[in-house]
XYZ file of C-alpha atoms in Angstrom:
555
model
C 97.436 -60.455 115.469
C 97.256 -60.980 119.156
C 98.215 -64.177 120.960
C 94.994 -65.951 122.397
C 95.169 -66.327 126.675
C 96.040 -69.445 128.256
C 92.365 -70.165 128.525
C 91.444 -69.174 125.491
C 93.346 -71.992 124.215
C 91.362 -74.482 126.516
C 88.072 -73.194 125.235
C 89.458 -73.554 121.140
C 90.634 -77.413 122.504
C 86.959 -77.719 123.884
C 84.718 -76.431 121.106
C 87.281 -78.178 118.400
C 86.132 -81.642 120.368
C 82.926 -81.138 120.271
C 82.585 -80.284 124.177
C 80.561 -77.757 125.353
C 82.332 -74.395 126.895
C 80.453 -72.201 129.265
C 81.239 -70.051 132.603
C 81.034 -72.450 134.957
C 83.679 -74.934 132.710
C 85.693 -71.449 132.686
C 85.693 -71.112 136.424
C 86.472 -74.693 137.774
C 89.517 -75.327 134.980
C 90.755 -72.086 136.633
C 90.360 -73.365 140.408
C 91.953 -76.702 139.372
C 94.803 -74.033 137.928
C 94.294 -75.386 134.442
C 95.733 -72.381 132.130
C 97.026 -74.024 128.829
C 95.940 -77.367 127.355
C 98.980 -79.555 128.590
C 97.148 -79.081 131.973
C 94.266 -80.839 131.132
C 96.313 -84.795 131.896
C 97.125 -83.436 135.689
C 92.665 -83.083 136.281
C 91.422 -86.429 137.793
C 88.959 -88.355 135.791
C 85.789 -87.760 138.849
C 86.543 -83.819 138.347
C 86.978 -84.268 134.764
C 83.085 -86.028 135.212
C 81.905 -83.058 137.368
C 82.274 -80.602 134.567
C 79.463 -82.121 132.848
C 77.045 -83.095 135.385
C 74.813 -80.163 134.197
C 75.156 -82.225 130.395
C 73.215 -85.063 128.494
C 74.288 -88.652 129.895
C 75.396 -89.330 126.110
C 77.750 -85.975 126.193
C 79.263 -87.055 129.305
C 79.839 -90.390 128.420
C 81.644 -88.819 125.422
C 83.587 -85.692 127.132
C 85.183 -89.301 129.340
C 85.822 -90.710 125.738
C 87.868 -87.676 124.809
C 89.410 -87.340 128.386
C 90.658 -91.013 128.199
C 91.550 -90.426 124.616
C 93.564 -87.516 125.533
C 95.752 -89.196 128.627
C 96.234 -92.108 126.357
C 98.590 -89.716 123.660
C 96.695 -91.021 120.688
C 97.156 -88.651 117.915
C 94.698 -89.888 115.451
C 93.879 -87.058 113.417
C 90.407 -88.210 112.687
C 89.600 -88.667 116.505
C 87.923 -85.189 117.102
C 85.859 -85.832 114.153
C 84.368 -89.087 114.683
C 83.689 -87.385 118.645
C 82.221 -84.240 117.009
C 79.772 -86.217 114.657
C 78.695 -89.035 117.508
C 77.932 -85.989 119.568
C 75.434 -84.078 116.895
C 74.703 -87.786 116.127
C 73.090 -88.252 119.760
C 72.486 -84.434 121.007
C 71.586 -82.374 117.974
C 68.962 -84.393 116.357
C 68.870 -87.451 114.563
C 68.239 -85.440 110.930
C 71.365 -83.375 111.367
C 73.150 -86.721 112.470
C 71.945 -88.520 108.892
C 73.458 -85.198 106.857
C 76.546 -85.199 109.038
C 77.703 -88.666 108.545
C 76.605 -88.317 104.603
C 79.020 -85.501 104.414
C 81.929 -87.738 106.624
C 80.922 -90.629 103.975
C 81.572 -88.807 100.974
C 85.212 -86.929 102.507
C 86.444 -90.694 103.541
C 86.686 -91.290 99.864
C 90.502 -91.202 98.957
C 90.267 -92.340 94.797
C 88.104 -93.904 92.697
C 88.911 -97.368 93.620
C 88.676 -97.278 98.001
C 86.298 -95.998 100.500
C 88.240 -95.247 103.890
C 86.330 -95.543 107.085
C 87.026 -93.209 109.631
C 88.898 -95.946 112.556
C 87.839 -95.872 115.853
C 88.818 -98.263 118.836
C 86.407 -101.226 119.079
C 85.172 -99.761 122.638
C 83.939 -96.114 121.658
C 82.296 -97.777 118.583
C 80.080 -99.762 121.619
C 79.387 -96.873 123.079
C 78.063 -94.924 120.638
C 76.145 -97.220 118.979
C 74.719 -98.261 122.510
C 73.176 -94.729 122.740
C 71.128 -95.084 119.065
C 68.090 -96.892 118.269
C 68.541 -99.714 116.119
C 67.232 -98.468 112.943
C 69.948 -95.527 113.171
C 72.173 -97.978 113.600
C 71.391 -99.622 110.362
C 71.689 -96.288 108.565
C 74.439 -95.354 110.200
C 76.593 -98.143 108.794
C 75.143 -97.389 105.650
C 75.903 -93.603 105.799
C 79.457 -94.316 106.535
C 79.943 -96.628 103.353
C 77.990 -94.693 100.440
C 75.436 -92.946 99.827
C 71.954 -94.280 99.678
C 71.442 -94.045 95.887
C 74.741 -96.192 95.404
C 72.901 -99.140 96.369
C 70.886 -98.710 93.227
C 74.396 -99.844 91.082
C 74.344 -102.967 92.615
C 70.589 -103.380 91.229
C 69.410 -104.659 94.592
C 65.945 -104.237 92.666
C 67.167 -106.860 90.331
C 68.712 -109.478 91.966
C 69.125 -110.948 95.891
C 70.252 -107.921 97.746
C 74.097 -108.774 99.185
C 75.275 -107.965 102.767
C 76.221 -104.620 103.522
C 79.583 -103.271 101.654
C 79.640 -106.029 98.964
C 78.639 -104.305 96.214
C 80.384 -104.670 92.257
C 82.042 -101.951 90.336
C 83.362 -102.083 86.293
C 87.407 -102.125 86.514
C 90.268 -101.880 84.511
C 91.292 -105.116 85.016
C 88.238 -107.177 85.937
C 84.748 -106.843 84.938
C 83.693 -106.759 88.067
C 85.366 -105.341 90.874
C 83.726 -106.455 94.681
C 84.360 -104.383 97.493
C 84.867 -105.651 100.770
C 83.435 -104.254 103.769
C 85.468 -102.249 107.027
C 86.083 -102.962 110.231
C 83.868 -100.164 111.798
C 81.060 -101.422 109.942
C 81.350 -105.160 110.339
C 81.045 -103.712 113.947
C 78.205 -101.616 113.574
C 76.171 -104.504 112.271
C 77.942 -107.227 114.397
C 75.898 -108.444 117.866
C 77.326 -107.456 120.845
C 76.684 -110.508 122.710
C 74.204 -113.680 122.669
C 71.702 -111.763 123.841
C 71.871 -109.496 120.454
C 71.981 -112.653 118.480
C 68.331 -111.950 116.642
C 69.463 -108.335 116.551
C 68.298 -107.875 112.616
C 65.037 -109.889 113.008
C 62.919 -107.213 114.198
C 62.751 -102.983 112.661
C 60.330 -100.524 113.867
C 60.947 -97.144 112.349
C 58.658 -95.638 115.056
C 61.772 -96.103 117.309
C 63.147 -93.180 116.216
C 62.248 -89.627 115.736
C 59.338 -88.244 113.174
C 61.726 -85.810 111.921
C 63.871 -88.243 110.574
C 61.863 -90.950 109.507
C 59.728 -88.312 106.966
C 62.754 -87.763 105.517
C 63.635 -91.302 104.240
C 63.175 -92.085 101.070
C 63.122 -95.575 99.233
C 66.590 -95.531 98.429
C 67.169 -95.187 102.252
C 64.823 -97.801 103.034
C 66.295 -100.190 100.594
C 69.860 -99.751 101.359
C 69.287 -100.371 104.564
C 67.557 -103.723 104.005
C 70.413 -104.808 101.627
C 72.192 -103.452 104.535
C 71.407 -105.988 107.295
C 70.616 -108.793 104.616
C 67.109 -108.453 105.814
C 65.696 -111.678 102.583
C 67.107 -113.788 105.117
C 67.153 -112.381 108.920
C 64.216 -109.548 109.115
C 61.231 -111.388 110.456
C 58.955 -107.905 110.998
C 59.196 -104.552 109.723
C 57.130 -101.509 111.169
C 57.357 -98.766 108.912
C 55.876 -95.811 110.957
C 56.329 -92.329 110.053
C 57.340 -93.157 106.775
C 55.535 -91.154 104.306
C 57.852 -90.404 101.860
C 58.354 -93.248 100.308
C 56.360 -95.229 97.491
C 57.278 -98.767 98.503
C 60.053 -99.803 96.018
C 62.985 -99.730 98.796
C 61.323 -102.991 99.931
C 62.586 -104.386 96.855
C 65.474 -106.589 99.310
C 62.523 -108.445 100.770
C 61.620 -110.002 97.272
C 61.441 -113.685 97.889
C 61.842 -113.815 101.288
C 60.860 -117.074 103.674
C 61.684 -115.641 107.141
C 59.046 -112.186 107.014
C 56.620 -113.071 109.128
C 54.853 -109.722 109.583
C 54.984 -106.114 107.215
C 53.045 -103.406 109.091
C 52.889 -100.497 105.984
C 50.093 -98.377 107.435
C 52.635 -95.717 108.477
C 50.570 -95.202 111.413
C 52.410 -95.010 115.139
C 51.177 -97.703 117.416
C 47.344 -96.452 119.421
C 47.363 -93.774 116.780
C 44.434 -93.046 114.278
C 46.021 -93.769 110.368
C 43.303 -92.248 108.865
C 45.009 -88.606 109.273
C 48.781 -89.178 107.905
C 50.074 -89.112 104.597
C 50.391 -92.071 102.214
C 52.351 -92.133 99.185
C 52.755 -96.012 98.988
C 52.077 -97.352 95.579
C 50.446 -100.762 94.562
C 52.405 -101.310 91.920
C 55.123 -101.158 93.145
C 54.632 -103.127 97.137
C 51.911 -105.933 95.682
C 54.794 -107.417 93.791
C 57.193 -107.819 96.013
C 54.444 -109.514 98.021
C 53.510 -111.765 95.239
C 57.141 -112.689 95.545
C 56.828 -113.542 99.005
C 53.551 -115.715 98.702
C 54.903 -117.457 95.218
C 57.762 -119.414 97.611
C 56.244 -122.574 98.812
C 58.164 -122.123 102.615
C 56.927 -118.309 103.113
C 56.534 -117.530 106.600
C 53.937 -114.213 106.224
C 51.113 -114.075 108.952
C 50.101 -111.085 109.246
C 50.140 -108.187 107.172
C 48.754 -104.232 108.188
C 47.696 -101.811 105.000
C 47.338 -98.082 104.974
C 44.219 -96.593 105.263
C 44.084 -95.359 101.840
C 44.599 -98.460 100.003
C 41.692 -100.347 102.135
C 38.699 -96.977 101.806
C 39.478 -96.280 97.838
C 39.595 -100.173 97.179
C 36.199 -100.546 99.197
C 34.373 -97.291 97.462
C 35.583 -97.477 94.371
C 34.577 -100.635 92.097
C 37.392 -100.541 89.648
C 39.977 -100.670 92.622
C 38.419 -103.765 93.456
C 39.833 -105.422 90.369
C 43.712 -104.529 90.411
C 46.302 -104.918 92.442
C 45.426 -104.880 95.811
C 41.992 -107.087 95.358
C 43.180 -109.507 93.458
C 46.566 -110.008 96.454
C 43.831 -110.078 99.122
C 41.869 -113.336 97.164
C 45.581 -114.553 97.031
C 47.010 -113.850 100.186
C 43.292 -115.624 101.639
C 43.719 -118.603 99.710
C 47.460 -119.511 100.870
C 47.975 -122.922 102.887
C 48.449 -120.950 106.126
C 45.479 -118.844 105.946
C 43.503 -121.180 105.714
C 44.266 -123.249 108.230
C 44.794 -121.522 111.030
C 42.192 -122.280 113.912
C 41.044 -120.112 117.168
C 43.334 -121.130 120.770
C 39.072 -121.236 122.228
C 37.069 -123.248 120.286
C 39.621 -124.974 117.871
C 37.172 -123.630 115.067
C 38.545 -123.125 111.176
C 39.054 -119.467 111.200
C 38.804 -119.196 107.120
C 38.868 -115.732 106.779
C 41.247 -113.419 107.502
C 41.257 -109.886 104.655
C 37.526 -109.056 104.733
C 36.302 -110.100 101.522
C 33.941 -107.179 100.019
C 31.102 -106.213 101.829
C 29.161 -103.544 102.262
C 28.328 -104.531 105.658
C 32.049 -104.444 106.951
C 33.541 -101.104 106.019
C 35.908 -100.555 108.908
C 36.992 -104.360 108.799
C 37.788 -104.214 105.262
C 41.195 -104.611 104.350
C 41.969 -105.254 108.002
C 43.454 -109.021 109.023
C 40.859 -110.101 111.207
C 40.532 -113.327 113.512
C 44.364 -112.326 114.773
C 45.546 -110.200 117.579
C 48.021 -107.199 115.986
C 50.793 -107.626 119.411
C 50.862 -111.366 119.464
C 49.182 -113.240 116.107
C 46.955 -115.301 118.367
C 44.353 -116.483 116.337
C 40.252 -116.389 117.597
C 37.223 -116.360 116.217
C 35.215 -113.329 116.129
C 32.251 -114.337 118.215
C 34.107 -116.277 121.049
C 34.130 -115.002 124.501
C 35.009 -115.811 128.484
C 33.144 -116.914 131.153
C 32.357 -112.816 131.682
C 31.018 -112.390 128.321
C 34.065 -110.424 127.422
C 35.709 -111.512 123.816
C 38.816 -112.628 122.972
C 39.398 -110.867 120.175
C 38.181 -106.867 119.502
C 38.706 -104.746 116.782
C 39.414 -101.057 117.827
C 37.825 -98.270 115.785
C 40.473 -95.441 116.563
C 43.938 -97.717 115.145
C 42.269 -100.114 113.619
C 42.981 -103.319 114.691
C 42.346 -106.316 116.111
C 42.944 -107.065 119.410
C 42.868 -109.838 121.763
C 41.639 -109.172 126.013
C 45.337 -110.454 126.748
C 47.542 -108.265 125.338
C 45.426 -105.132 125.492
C 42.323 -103.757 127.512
C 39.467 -102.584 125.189
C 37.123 -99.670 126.181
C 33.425 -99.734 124.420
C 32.154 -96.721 123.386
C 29.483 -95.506 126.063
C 26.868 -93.978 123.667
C 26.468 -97.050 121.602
C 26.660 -99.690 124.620
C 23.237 -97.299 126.051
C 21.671 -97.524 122.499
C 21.885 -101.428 122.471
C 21.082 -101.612 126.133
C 17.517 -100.822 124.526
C 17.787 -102.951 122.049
C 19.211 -106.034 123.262
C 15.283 -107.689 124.268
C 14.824 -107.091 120.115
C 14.343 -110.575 118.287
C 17.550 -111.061 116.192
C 19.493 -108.081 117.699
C 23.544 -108.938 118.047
C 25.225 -106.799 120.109
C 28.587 -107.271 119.418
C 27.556 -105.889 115.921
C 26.522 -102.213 117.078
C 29.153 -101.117 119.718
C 32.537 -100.051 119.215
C 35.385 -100.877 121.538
C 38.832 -98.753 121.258
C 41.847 -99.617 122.927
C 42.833 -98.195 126.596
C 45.802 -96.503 125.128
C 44.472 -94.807 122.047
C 44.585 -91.523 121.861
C 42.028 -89.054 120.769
C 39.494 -86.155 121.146
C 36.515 -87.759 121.970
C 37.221 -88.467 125.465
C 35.402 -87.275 128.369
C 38.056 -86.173 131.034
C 35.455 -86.339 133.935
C 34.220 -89.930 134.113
C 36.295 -91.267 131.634
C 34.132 -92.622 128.847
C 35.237 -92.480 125.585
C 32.740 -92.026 122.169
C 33.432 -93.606 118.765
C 33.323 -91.638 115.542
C 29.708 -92.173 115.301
C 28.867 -90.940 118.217
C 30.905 -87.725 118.308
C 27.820 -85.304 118.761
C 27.648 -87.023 122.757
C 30.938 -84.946 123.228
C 31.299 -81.366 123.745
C 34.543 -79.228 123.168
C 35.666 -75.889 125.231
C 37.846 -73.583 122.827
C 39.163 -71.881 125.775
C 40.267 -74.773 128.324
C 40.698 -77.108 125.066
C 39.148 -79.633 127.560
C 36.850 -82.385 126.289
C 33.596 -84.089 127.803
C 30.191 -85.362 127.296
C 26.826 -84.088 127.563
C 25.921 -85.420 131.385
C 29.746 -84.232 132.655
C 30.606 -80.769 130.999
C 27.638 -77.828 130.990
C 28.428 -75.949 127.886
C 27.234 -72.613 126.928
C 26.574 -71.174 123.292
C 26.312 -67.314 122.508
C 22.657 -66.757 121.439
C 24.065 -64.640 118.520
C 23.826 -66.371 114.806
C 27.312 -65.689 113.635
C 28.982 -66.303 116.845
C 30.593 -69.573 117.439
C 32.310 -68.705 120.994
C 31.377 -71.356 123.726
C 32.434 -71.458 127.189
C 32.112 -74.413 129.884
C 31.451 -74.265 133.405
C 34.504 -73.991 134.773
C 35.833 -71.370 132.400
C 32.957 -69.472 132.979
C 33.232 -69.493 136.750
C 37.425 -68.953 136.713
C 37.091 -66.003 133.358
C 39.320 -68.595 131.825
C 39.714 -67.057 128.190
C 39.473 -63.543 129.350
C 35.844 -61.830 128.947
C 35.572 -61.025 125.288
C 35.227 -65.144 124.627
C 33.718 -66.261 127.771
C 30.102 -66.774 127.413
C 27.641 -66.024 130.222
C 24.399 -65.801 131.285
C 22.559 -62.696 132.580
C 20.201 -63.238 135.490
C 18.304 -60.866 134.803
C 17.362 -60.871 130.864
C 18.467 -64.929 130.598
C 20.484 -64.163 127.964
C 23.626 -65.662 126.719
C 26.055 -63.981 125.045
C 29.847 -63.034 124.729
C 31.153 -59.741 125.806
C 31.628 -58.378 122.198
C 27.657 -58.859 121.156
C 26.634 -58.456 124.439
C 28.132 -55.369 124.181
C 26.729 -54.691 120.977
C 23.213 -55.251 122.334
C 23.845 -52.593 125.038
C 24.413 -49.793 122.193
C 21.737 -50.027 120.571
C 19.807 -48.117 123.323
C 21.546 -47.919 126.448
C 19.269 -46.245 128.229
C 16.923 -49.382 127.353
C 19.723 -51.650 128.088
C 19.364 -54.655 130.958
C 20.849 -53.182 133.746
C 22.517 -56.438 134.593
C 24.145 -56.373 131.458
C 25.695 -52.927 131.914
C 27.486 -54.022 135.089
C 28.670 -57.215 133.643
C 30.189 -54.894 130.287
C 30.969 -52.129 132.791
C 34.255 -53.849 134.151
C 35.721 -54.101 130.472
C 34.657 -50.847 129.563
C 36.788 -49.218 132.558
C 39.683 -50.754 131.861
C 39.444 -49.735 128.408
C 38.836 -46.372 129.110
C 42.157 -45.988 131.372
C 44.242 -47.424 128.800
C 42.880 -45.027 126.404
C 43.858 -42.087 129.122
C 47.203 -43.156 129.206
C 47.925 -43.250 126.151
C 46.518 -39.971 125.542
């Protein structure tokens, strides 16, 4: 077997740290004169920097952490590994990160009886887990001490959950056996400073990536929770993206006085909820929120469903008597609930779940009276000097609202409909238009003036399925092909520009009127071409040229 070059041996020390290795590396370690891997301590640390400019500001900051590492003589074998993983950790992708550290989790276990963390200086540690969103912070201390379906031994589902790493195992000698927790994750879940001081009090899942979050499972969710001690520091929990999960990882939160707000609609924030999936289970999350109202100090104000739960509980009679009906009644009734009162009028706001209506179908199931960003509390009806209300419930994310904390856009078609009806006797016209927030997202937007159109009014906008561009009647001129069992439809400014290429642009023949795509258009010509509108024959003619060439060359 041959000996590997100089540089050769450089590029094996690179890759084996988890650095990147490409020509331009190559050629600038060979200007500096950099030939085996002893060289590497007599490169300065700004030209050790300008290798990576081209890299990641996370896989810089790390090729410095292995530079520094390197001068400093620290032989550590487990160095290049911890490097290696923080890099897929931050670079890779978040899912590959999760499997990664699993797989470093289960190899730090030397017997039956100890779980060795991988050591790391106190500094790197702050950097890497500077670079993470919180939530991946969470699971990353709880990757590196077991396995997510550990936690189940310590029947966190049974009993207050225990902070992270303090979990009880049968022994020889004892009954019970506690393990204490490491260094690297006392520091994982430690605050950095005063300012990270409320660090556990708030967790958003939609902080991190959809990739990974679909992945979690309840075991996840509740290990993490027991992780962080979250029955007596986590004050809100977003679970967005979260799909995959039926609700019985929030078993930690049983009993718990500080949650002041549980968002389980899975839905990311100015995005519709009515499209995702749900596999949350009522059995299994109206418990633990039983648990929560049943302690005389709770703290819960405000609480977001899924979609699901709210539409088959409102259509569907025998819902209306199980879990999730009887928790609303409850959940209405508490001391808090009822009295809370609006920062207008200083009214008695008495209810906040809809009760069971028929006419409040989009409110139902939905906390009203309190704005989703900042739990001020107003009545429904109140309003400014302008006319404009406090408080607005948005039909694309459903929820409410108030004017401070976000701008609300009225759907255009329904604000014309009760322009003519606002002189009728009785007529309430805060009833019969819909508002959506200024950052919600969706397709029934007209990109021309603006407007947007609710649900209901959908038919108002028009769709181009070769621009993919959206508008409304008065804004985008949209033509149809005349032909039954065609669907193609073309707007102006495809038609003008032959966006979509002349098979599925639509257009209009000024000499016959008609409208058609190429293909029936086409079609129509054969029939009898001698019979044939001569206009159409020069609009086909083009296509049929170029057709006709191809076929000679291929011939």
């Amino acid at each position: 077997m041959s000996k590997p070059s100089p540089i050769e041996s450089v590029r094996c020390w690179f890759t084996g740290h988890g650095l990147p290795w490409n020509d331009d590396i190559e050629s600038t370690l060979t200007e500096f004169g950099v030939e085996r891997v002893e060289d590497l301590k007599f490169i300065r640390k700004n030209e050790w920097s300008d290798l990576f400019t081209s890299q990641s500001p996370i896989l810089r900051r790390l090729a410095t952490l292995v530079y520094e590492q390197h001068l400093a003589g620290d032989s550590d074998p487990m160095f290049r590994e911890m490097v290696t993983l923080a890099a897929t950790s931050t670079a890779a992708g978040v899912a590959k990160r999760r499997k990664l550290l699993a797989t470093a989790s289960a190899a730090a276990i030397v017997d039956d009886s100890e779980i060795k963390i991988i050591g790391l200086p106190e500094w790197a540690i702050r950097e890497i887990i500077d670079y993470i969103p919180k939530t991946s912070r969470a699971l990353l201390a709880l990757a590196l001490t077991s396995d997510s379906a550990s936690w189940r031994d310590i029947h966190w589902n049974k009993s207050a959950p225990k902070p992270i790493l303090s979990w009880f195992k049968k022994g020889p000698t004892s009954r019970k056996k506690m393990k204490r927790p490491s260094a690297i994750t006392k520091l994982i879940l430690s605050p950095k400073n005063e300012d990270e001081g409320n660090l556990w009090e708030d967790i958003n899942f939609g902080d991190n990536e959809w990739d990974l979050c679909i992945e979690l499972r309840d075991d996840d969710i509740a290990g993490m929770l027991a992780c962080i001690n979250s029955v007596q520091k986590l004050k809100r929990l977003y679970l967005t993206y979260c799909e995959n999960i039926s609700g019985r990882g929030l078993e930690p939160l049983r009993g718990s006085t500080v949650l002041e707000r549980l968002d389980i609609s899975l839905a990311r924030k100015h995005y519709d909820g009515r499209y995702g999936e749900c596999h949350l289970l009522e059995t299994d999350v109206i418990p633990i929120l039983d648990s929560i109202l049943d302690r005389e100090n709770h703290s819960l104000k405000h609480l977001q469903f899924p979609y699901r739960w709210r539409t088959e509980t409102f259509w569907n009679r025998e819902v209306q008597t199980g879990y999730f009906a009887r928790f609303m009644q409850k959940y209405n009734e508490t001391e808090y609930q009822q009295s809370i009162r609006c920062q207008k009028c200083n009214a008695n706001c008495r209810e906040h779940l809809s009760i069971c209506r028929e006419d409040e179908t989009k409110y139902f199931g939905t906390q009203g009276n309190t704005c989703y960003d900042c739990l001020s509390h107003y009545c429904y009806n109140c309003s400014d000097e302008d006319a404009q209300f406090y408080l607005t419930f948005c039909v694309s994310c459903e929820k409410f609202r108030c004017k401070y904390c976000m701008t609300m856009k009225p759907c255009r078609s329904c604000r014309q409909s009760a322009f003519t009806q606002e002189l009728q006797p009785g007529y309430t016209e805060r009833n019969d238009i819909s508002f959506m927030c200024i950052d919600c997202e969706g397709s029934r937007y007209c990109r021309e003036c603006g407007h947007d159109f609710c649900d209901n009014c959908s038919q108002e906008v028009r769709w181009c399925n070769d621009c993919d561009r959206t508008g409304c009647r008065t804004c985008m001129n949209m033509l149809r092909c005349e032909h039954v069992d065609c669907r193609a439809r073309t707007c102006g400014s495809c038609r003008d520009n032959n966006i979509g290429g002349l098979e599925r642009a639509v257009k209009t023949c000024r000499r016959c009127r008609r409208n058609l795509c190429f293909t029936h258009r086409l079609n129509a010509c054969k029939l009898n071409w001698d019979a044939s509108c001569r206009e159409c024959v020069v609009m086909i003619a083009p296509k049929l040229a170029r057709g006709y060439e191809r076929r000679r060359l291929r011939e």
